[in-house]
Each structure stands twice: as C-alpha cells, then as structure tokens.
mmCIF file of C-alpha atoms in Angstrom:
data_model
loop_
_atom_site.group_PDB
_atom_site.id
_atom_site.type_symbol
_atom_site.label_atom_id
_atom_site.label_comp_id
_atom_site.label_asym_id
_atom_site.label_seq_id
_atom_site.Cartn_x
_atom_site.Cartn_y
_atom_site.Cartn_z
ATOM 1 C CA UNK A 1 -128.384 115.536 3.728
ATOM 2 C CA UNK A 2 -125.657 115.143 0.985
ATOM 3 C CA UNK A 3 -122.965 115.860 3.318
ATOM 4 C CA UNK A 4 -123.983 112.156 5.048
ATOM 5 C CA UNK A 5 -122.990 110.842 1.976
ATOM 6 C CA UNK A 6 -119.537 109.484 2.990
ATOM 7 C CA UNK A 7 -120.239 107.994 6.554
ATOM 8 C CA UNK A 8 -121.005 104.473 4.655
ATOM 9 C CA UNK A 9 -117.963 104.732 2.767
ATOM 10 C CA UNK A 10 -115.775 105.658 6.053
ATOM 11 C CA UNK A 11 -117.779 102.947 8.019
ATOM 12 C CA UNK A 12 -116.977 100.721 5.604
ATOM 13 C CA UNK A 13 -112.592 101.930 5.737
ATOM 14 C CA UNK A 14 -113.085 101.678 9.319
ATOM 15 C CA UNK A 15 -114.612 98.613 9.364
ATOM 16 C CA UNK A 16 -111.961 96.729 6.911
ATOM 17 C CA UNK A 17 -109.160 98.217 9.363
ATOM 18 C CA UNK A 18 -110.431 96.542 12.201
ATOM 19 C CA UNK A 19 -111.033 93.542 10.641
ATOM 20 C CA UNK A 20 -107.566 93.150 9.605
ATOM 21 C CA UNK A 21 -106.287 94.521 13.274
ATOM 22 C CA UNK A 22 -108.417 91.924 15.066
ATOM 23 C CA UNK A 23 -107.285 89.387 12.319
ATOM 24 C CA UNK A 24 -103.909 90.006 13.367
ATOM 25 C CA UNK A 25 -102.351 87.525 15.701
ATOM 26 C CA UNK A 26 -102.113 88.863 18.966
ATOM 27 C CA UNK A 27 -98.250 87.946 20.443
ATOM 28 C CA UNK A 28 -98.855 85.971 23.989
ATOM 29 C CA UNK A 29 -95.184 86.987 25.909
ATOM 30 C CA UNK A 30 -95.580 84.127 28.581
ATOM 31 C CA UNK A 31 -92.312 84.528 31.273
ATOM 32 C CA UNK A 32 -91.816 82.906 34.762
ATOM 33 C CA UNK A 33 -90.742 84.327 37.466
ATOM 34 C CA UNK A 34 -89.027 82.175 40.607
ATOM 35 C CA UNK A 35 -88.958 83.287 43.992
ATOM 36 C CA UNK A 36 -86.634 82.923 47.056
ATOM 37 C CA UNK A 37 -90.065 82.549 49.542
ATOM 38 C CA UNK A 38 -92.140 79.449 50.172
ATOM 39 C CA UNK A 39 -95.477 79.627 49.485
ATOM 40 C CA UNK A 40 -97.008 80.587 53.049
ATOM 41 C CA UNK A 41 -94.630 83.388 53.540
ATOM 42 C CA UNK A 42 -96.725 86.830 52.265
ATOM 43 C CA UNK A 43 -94.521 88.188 49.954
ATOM 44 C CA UNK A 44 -95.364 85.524 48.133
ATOM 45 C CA UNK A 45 -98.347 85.481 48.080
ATOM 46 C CA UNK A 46 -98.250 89.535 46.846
ATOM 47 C CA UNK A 47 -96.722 88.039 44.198
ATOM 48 C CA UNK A 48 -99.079 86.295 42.568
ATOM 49 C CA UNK A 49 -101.695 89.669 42.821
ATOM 50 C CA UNK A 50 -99.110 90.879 41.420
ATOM 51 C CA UNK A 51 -98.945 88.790 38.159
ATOM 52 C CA UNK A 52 -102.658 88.797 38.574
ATOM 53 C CA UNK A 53 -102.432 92.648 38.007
ATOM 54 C CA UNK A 54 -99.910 91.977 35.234
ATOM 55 C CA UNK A 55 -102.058 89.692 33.596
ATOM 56 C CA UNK A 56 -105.252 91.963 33.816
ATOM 57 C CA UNK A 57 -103.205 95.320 33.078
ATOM 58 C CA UNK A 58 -102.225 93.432 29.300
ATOM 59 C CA UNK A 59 -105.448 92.036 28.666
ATOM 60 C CA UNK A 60 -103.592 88.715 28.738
ATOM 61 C CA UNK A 61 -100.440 89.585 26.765
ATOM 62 C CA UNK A 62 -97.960 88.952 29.850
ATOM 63 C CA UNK A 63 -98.556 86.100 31.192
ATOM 64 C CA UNK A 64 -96.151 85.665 34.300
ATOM 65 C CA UNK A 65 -95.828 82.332 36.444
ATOM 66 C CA UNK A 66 -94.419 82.654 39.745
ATOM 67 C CA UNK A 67 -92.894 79.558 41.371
ATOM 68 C CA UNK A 68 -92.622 79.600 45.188
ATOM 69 C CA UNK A 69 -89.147 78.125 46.688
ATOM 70 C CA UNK A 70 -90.497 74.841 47.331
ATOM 71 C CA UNK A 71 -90.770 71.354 45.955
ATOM 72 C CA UNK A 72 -91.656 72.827 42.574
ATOM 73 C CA UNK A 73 -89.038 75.751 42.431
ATOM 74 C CA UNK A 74 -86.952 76.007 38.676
ATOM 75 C CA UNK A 75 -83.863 77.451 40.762
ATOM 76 C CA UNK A 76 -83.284 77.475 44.267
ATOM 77 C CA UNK A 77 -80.521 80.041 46.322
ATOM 78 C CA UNK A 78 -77.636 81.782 44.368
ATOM 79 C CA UNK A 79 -79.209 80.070 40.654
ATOM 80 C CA UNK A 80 -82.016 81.845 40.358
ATOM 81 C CA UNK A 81 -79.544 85.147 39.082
ATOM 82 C CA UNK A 82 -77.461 82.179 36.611
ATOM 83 C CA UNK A 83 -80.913 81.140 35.898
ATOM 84 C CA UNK A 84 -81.779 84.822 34.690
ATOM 85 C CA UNK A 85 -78.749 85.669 33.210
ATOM 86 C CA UNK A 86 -79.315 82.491 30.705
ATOM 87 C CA UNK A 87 -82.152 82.912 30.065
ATOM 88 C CA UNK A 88 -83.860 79.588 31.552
ATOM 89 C CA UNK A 89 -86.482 82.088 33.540
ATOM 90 C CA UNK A 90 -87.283 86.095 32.635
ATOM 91 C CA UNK A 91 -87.439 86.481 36.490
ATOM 92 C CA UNK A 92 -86.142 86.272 39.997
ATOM 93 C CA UNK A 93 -86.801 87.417 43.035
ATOM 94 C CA UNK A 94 -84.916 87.169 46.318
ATOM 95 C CA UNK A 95 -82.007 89.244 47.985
ATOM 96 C CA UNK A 96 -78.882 90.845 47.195
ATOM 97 C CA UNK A 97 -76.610 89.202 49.256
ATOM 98 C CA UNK A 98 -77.370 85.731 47.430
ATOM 99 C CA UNK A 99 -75.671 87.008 44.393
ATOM 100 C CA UNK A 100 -72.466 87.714 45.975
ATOM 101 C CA UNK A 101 -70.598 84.795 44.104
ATOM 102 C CA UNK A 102 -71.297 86.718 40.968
ATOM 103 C CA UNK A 103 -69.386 89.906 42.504
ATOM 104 C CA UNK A 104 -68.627 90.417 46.513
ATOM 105 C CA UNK A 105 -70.421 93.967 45.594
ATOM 106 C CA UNK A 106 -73.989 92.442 45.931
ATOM 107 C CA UNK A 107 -72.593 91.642 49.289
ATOM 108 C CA UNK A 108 -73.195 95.091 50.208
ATOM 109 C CA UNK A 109 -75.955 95.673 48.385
ATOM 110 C CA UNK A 110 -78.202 95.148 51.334
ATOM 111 C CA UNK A 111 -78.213 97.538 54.259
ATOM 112 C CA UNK A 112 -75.593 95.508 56.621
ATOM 113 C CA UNK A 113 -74.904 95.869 60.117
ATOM 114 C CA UNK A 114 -74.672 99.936 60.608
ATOM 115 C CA UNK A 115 -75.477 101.074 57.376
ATOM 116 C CA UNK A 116 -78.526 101.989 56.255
ATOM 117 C CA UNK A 117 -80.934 102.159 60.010
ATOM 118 C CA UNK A 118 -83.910 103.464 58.498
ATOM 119 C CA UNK A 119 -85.849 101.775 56.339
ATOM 120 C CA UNK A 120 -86.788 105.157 54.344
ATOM 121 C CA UNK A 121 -83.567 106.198 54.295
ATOM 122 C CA UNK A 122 -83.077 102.632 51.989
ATOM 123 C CA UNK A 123 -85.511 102.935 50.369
ATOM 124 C CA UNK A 124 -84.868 106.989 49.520
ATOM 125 C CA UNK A 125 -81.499 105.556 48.505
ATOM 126 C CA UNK A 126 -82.993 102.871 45.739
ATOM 127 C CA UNK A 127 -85.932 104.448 44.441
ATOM 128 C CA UNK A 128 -85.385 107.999 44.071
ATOM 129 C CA UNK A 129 -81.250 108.503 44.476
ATOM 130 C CA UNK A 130 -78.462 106.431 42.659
ATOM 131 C CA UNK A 131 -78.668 102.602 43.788
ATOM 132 C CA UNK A 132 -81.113 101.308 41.185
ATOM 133 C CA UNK A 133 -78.734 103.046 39.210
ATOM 134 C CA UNK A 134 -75.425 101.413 40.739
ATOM 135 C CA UNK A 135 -77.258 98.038 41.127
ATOM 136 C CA UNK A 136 -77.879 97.895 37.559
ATOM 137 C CA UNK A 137 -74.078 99.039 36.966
ATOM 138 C CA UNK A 138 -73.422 95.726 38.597
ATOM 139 C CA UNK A 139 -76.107 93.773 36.861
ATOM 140 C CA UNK A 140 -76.086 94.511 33.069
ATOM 141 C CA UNK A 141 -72.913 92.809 32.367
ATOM 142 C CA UNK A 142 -75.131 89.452 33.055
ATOM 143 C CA UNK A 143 -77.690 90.584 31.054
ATOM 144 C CA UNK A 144 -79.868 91.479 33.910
ATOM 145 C CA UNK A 145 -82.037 94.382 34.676
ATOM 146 C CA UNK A 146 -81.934 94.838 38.592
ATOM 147 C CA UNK A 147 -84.774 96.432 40.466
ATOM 148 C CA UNK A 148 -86.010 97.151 44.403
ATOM 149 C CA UNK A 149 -88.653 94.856 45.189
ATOM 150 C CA UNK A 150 -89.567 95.032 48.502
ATOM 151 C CA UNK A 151 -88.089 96.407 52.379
ATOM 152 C CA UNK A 152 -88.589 94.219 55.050
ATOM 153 C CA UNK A 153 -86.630 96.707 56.712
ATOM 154 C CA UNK A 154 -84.435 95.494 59.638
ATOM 155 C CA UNK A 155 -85.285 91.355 60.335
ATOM 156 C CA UNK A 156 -85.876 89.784 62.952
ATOM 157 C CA UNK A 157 -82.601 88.218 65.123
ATOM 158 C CA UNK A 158 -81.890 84.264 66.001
ATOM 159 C CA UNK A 159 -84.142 81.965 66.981
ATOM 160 C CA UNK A 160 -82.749 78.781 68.743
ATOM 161 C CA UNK A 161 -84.369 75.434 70.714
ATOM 162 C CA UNK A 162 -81.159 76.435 73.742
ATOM 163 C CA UNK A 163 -80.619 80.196 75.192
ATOM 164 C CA UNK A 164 -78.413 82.141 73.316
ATOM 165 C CA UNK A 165 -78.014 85.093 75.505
ATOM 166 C CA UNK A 166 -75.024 86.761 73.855
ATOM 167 C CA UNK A 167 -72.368 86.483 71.022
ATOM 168 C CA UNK A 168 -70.347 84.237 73.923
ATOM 169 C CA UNK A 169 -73.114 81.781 73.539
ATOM 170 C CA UNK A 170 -72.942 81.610 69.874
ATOM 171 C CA UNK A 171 -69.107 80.252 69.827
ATOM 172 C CA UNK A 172 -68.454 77.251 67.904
ATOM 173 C CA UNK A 173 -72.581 77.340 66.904
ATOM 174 C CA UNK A 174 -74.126 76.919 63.200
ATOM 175 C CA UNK A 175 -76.258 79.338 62.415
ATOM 176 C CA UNK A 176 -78.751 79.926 59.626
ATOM 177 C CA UNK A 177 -77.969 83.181 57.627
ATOM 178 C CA UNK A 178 -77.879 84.493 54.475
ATOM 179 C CA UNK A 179 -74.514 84.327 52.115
ATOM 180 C CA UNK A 180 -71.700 87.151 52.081
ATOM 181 C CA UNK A 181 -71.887 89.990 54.747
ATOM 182 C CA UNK A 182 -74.445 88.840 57.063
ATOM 183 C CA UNK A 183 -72.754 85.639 57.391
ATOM 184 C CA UNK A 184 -69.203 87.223 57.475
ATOM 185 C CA UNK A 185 -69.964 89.771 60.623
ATOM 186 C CA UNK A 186 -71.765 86.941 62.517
ATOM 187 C CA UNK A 187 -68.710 84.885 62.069
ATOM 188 C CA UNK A 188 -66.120 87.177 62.965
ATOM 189 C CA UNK A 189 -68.295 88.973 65.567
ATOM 190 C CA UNK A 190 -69.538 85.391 67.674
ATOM 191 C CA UNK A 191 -66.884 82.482 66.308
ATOM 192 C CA UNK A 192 -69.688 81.115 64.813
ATOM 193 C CA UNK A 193 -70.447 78.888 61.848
ATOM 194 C CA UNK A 194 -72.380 80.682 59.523
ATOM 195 C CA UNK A 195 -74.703 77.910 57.419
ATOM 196 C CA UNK A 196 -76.506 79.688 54.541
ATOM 197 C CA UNK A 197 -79.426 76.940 54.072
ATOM 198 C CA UNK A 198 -82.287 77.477 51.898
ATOM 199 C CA UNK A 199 -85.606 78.061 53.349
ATOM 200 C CA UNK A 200 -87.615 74.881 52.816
ATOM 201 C CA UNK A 201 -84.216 73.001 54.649
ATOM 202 C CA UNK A 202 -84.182 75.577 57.445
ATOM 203 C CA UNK A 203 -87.012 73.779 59.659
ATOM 204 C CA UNK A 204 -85.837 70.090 59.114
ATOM 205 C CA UNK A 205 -82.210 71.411 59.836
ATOM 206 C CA UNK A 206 -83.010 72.976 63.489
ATOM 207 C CA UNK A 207 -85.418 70.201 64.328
ATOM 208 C CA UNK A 208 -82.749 67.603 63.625
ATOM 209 C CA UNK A 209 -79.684 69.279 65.777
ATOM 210 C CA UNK A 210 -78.055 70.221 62.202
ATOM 211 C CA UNK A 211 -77.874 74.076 63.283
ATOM 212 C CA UNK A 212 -77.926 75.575 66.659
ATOM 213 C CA UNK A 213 -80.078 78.880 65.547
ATOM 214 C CA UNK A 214 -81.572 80.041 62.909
ATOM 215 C CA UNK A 215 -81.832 83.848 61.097
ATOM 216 C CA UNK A 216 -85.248 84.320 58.681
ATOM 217 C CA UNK A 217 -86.147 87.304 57.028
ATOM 218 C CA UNK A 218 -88.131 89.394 59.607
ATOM 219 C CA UNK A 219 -90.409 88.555 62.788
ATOM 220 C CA UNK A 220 -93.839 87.352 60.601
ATOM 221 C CA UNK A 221 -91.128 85.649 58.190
ATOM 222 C CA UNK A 222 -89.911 83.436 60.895
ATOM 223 C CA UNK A 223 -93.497 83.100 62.398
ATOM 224 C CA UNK A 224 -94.577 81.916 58.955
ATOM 225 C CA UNK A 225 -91.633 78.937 58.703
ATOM 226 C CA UNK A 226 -93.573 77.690 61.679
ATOM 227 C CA UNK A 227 -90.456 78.392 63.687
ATOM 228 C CA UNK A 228 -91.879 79.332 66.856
ATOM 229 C CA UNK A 229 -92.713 75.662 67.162
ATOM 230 C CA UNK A 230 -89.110 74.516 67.984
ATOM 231 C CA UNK A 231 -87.279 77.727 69.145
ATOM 232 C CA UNK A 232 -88.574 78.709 72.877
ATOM 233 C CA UNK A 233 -85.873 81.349 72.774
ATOM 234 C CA UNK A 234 -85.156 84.506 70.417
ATOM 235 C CA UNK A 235 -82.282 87.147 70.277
ATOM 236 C CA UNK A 236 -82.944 90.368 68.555
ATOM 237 C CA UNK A 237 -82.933 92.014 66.610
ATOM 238 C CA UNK A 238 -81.059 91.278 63.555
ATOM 239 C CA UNK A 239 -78.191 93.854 63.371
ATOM 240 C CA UNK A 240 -76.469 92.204 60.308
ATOM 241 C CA UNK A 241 -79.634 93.455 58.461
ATOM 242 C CA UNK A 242 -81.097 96.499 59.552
ATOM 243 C CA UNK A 243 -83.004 97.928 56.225
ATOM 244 C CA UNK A 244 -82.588 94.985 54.305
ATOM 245 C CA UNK A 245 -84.109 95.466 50.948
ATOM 246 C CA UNK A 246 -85.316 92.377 48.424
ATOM 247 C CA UNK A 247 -84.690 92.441 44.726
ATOM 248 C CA UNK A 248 -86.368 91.945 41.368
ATOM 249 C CA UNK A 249 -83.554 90.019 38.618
ATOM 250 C CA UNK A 250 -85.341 90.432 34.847
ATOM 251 C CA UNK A 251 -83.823 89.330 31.744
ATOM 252 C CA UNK A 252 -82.591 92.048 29.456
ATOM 253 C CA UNK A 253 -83.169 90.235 26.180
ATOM 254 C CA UNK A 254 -86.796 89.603 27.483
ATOM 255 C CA UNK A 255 -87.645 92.618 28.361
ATOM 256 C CA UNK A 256 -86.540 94.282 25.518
ATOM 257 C CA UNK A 257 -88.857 91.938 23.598
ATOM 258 C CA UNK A 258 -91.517 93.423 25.346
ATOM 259 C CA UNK A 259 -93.721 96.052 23.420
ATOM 260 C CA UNK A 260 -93.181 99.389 25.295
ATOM 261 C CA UNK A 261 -96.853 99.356 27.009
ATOM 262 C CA UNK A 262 -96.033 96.085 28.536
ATOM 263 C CA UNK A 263 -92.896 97.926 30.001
ATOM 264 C CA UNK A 264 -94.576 100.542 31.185
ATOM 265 C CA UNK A 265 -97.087 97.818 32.857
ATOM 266 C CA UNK A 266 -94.607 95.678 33.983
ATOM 267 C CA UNK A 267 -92.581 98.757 35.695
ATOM 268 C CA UNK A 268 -96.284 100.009 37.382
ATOM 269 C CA UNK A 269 -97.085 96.614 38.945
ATOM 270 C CA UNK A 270 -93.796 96.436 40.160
ATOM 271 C CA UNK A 271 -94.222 99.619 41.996
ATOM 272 C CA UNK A 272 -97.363 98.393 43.407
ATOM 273 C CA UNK A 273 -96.281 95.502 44.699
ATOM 274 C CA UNK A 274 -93.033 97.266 46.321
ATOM 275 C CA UNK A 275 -95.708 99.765 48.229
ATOM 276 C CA UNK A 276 -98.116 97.020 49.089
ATOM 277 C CA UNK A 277 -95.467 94.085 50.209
ATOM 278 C CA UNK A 278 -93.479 96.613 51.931
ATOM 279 C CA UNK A 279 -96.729 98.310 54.068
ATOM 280 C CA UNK A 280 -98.296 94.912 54.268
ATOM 281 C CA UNK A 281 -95.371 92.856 55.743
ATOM 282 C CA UNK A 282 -94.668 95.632 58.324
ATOM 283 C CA UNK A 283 -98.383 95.182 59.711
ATOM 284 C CA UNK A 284 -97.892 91.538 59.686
ATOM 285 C CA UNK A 285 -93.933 91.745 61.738
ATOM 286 C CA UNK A 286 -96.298 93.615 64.683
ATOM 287 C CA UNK A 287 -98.648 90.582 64.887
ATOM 288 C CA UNK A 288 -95.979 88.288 64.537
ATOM 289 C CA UNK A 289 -94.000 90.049 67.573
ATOM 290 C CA UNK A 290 -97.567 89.957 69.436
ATOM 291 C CA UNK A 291 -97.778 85.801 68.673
ATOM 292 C CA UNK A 292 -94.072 84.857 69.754
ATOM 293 C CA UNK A 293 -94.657 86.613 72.915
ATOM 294 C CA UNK A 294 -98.221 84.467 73.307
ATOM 295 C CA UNK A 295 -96.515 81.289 71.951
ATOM 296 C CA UNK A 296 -94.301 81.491 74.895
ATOM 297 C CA UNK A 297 -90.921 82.808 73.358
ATOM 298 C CA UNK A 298 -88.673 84.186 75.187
ATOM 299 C CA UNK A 299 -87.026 87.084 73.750
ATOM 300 C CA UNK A 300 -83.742 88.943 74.818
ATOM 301 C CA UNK A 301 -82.092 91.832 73.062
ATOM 302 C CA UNK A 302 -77.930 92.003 72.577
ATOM 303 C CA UNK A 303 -76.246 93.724 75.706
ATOM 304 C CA UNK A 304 -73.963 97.323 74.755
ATOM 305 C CA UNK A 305 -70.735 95.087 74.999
ATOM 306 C CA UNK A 306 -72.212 93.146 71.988
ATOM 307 C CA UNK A 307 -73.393 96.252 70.077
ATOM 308 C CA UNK A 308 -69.964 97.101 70.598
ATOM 309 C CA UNK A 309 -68.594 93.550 69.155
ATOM 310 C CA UNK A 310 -70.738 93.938 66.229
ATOM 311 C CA UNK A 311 -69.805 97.336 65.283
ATOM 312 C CA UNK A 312 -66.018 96.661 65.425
ATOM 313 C CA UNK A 313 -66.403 93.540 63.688
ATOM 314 C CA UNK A 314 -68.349 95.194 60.898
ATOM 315 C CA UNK A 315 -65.909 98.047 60.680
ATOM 316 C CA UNK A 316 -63.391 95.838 60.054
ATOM 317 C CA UNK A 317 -65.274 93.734 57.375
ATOM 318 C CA UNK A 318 -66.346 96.873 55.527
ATOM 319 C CA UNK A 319 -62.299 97.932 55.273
ATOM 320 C CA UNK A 320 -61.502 94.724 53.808
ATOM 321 C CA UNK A 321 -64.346 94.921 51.006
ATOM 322 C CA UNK A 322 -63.354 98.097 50.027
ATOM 323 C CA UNK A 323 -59.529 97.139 49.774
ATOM 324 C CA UNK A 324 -60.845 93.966 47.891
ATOM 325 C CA UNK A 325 -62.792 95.400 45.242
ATOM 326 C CA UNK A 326 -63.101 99.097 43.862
ATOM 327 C CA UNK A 327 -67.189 98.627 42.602
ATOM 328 C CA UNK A 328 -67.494 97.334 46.553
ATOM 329 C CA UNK A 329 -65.491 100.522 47.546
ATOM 330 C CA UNK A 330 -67.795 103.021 45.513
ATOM 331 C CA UNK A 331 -71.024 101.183 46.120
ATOM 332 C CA UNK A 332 -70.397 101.409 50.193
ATOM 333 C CA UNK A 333 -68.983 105.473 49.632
ATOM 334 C CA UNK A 334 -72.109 106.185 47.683
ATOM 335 C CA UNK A 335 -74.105 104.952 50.436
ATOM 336 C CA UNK A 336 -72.582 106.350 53.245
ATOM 337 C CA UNK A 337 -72.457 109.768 51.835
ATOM 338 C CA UNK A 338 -76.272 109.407 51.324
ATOM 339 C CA UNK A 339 -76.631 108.277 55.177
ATOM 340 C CA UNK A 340 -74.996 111.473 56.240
ATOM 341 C CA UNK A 341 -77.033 113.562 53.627
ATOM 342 C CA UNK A 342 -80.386 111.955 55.382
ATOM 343 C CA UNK A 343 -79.024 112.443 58.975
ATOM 344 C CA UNK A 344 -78.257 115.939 58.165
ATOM 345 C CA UNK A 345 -82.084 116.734 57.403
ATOM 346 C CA UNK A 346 -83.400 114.053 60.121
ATOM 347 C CA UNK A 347 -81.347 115.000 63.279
ATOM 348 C CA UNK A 348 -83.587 118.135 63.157
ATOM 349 C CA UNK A 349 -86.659 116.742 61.607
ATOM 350 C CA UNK A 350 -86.795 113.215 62.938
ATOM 351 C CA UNK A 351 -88.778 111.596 65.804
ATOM 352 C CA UNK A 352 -89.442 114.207 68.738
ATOM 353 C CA UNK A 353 -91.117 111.647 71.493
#
C-alpha cells in the first residue's frame, strides 16, 4: 500500500499543469480566403467543406472565411494575388493565367493549347515532379506560397447566342477568355477580340450584345453561369486549355505565423479538397454535357484545318514567350521534357480500346 503514497501528490502536479495549460489563452488565427468562383459554381462550394474541415481539424484555431466572386468579393480578377501579396487577405484562389501581369510566366503556368493533354500527366507534373516547386520559384518574391488546387482538366469551348462554326466565324468577334495565353492564341489563331471579363459580368455581357461568345471554365462551369439559357450554340472543346489546373495563393508571413500542426492541417485539407473538387467536378462536366444536349444546344467540334490553325498559332506564341522571358523559357522546357517523359511510359501503357 505505501507505494500509493505519491499518486495524490502527482494528481495534484498534474492537476496544477493543466490548470495553468487550460488557463492559457488559446491564439484564434482567423484568415480569409477569396475566390475567383461565384457561389453556385461547385468548387465553391468544396470550399467551404473545406474550411469546415479546417475549422474542425484545429478545434477552432483556424478559422478561414471564404468569399465567393460576387457582390461581396474583397478582390475580384488579377487583385486577389496583390491582395495576397499585401497582406489584405491570407488567401486566394483562382487560376494561373490571371497573374500574368505580375510575370508573363504565370501565363504558362496553365496547360495551354498543346501542352499538357492529360489531365494526370498535369497533375503528375504539380504534385509529385517540379512545378509546385517552379511555381513557388515564381511566387515567393511576392511573399506568396503557391499551391495546386484543383484540375478541371481541359474546359469546355465557346458558347455563343449566333453559330460559330469555325475560327472564320470568330473574326472581328469579342470573346470571353481568361488573361495571357488563352486570350493570346484565340486572338492570333481567329482575329478575334479577346475580352477577359470577370464571371459575375460574363452573363449580363452576352445577354446585352457586349461579347459575341463566351469561354467558362469547363462544361458544368458554364452550365452553372446559367449560360445555356442564352447560347443555343457551342464549339468545343476548349483547346487553349486542355489540363488547366486552378491555384491556391497563401500569404507567407501568415503562414509562417501558423503553429506547425496548423500547417500540417492546413496542407491535409488542401489535399482533400484537390482530390475531392477535382473527382467531383469531373462527374458533374458528364451531367452537364448530358443537360446542354437536353436544353437544346447545339454543339460542333473544330474541323482539322482549325486544329491545324491553333497549333501553328500556339507554336508561334510559345517561341515568342520563351525569347521574352528566360523563367517563361525554363518553366515551358521543364514541362515539355516532362510531357515526353509521360508519353514515353504511356504510348505503351495507355488506353488500348
């Protein structure tokens, strides 16, 4: 019995440590994150499970508000990376390309017209090879930690209230797409206008007459917009974007702050949400296909001449950005030696029917 003695006396240490732990203040890190997508659209809407799961994961101590690109949006289109380089949000979310007036290198960040085709072979590239590596290359200098988000893989093409049956028919057009490449091969591929409106104008703008057609993300992107309700006519599918890959923007100085468990949280929802957006999206572009056809689009792919057009046009941008800029240069050589390193495996182990 006398070697019970000391349990009181340790129950007592014990006791007076976790008093003092528990009277410690426990730090709140409360951050916002702003998004490129309106509220319907479902990456979105992952989003906030994901800051859910954030929120659940600390036991309250990250505390992340996500902001839709609507009415109440902090930063809209190419702000949102000023906005988390100064600090005025700890995060962003939206696309590459949208950068590019910080550095024509995020211009080619994204998989443009004949890069990446697969949307494995992207995301191979970003999550397990070099480009979160050479993204972040780009990024620090603004104080920004860069990470993958989520692959719509390749989107879906032009939707448009007149036919468009071919790059002739785009001449002299404006078009809806997004800022630097995407908007550069349309131009010098079709003649036309490239327009690179933010999503909650994109509706208003077609319905008025202010552009001709309009490119959205993917196919259950644009069905989401409500597009389908003003565009009888589609062109597909979207070769300035084959593998196109979203981003996360996070303030260094902020997450440095963080304790290294909420890192490790943080980084681990992330990953979730990449797997589930990524899965769930692709699910929802096979419905969407399925309710443009029942809505009564009519949809119409680009003839070989066009292909063609595109691909020259392309080549030709992809010259100049590598003349232009030597980080543009060895982000586009990086990736093209890793699209002949994946061919090599998949023209012997890739689809057989």
């Amino acid at each position: 019995m006398a070697l019970l003695r000391p349990l009181p006396f340790l129950t007592a240490v014990f006791l007076v440590a976790c008093l003092q732990a528990c009277s410690e203040e426990v730090k709140i890190h409360q951050w916002k994150l702003q998004s490129h997508a309106v509220a319907e659209a479902n990456d979105y809407q992952e989003l906030i499970k994901f800051t859910d799961n954030v929120r659940v994961m600390s036991g309250g101590r990250l505390d992340i508000q996500a902001y839709s690109g609507g009415v109440d949006a902090l930063s809209t289109g190419p702000d949102i990376f000023t906005a988390v380089s100064e600090g005025r949000i700890e995060m962003g979310n939206g696309w590459p390309n949208w950068w590019s007036g910080q550095h024509p290198a995020w211009a080619v960040m994204n998989a443009g017209p004949f890069d990446f085709m697969n949307i494995d072979a992207s995301m191979l590239f970003f999550l397990s090879a070099e480009g979160t590596e050479l993204a972040n290359e780009l990024s620090m200098p603004n104080g920004i930690r860069w990470l993958p988000a989520w692959w719509p893989g390749m989107e879906f093409g032009l939707l448009s209230r007149e036919p468009i049956l071919s790059l002739a028919d785009l001449k002299g057009k404006k078009v809806r797409i997004g800022p630097g490449l995407p908007g550069e091969v349309l131009a010098a591929a079709s003649g036309a206008q490239a327009v690179p409106t933010i999503p909650t104008e994109i509706k208003p703008a077609l319905e008025s007459g202010e552009l001709d057609a309009v490119e959205w993300t993917t196919t259950s992107g644009a069905w989401d917009l409500g597009l389908q309700d003003i565009s009888p006519y589609a062109i597909v599918p979207a070769i300035w974007q084959p593998s196109v890959v979203s981003d996360f923007l996070i303030n260094d100085k902020a997450y440095q702050q963080l304790p290294n468990d909420l890192q490790l949280i943080l980084e681990t929802a992330i990953k979730a949400y990449t797997l589930n957006t990524t899965m769930s999206n692709k699910i929802k572009d096979f419905e969407a296909l399925r309710k443009f056809r029942e809505a009564g689009v009519n949809i119409t792919t680009w003839s070989k001449e066009d292909l063609a057009t595109w691909k020259q046009a392309s080549d030709d941008i992809y010259v100049k950005y590598k003349a232009d800029n030597a980080f543009s240069k060895k982000f586009l050589e990086h990736k093209q030696a890793f699209k002949d390193y994946f061919n090599d495996y998949y023209s012997l182990f890739g689809p057989y029917e």
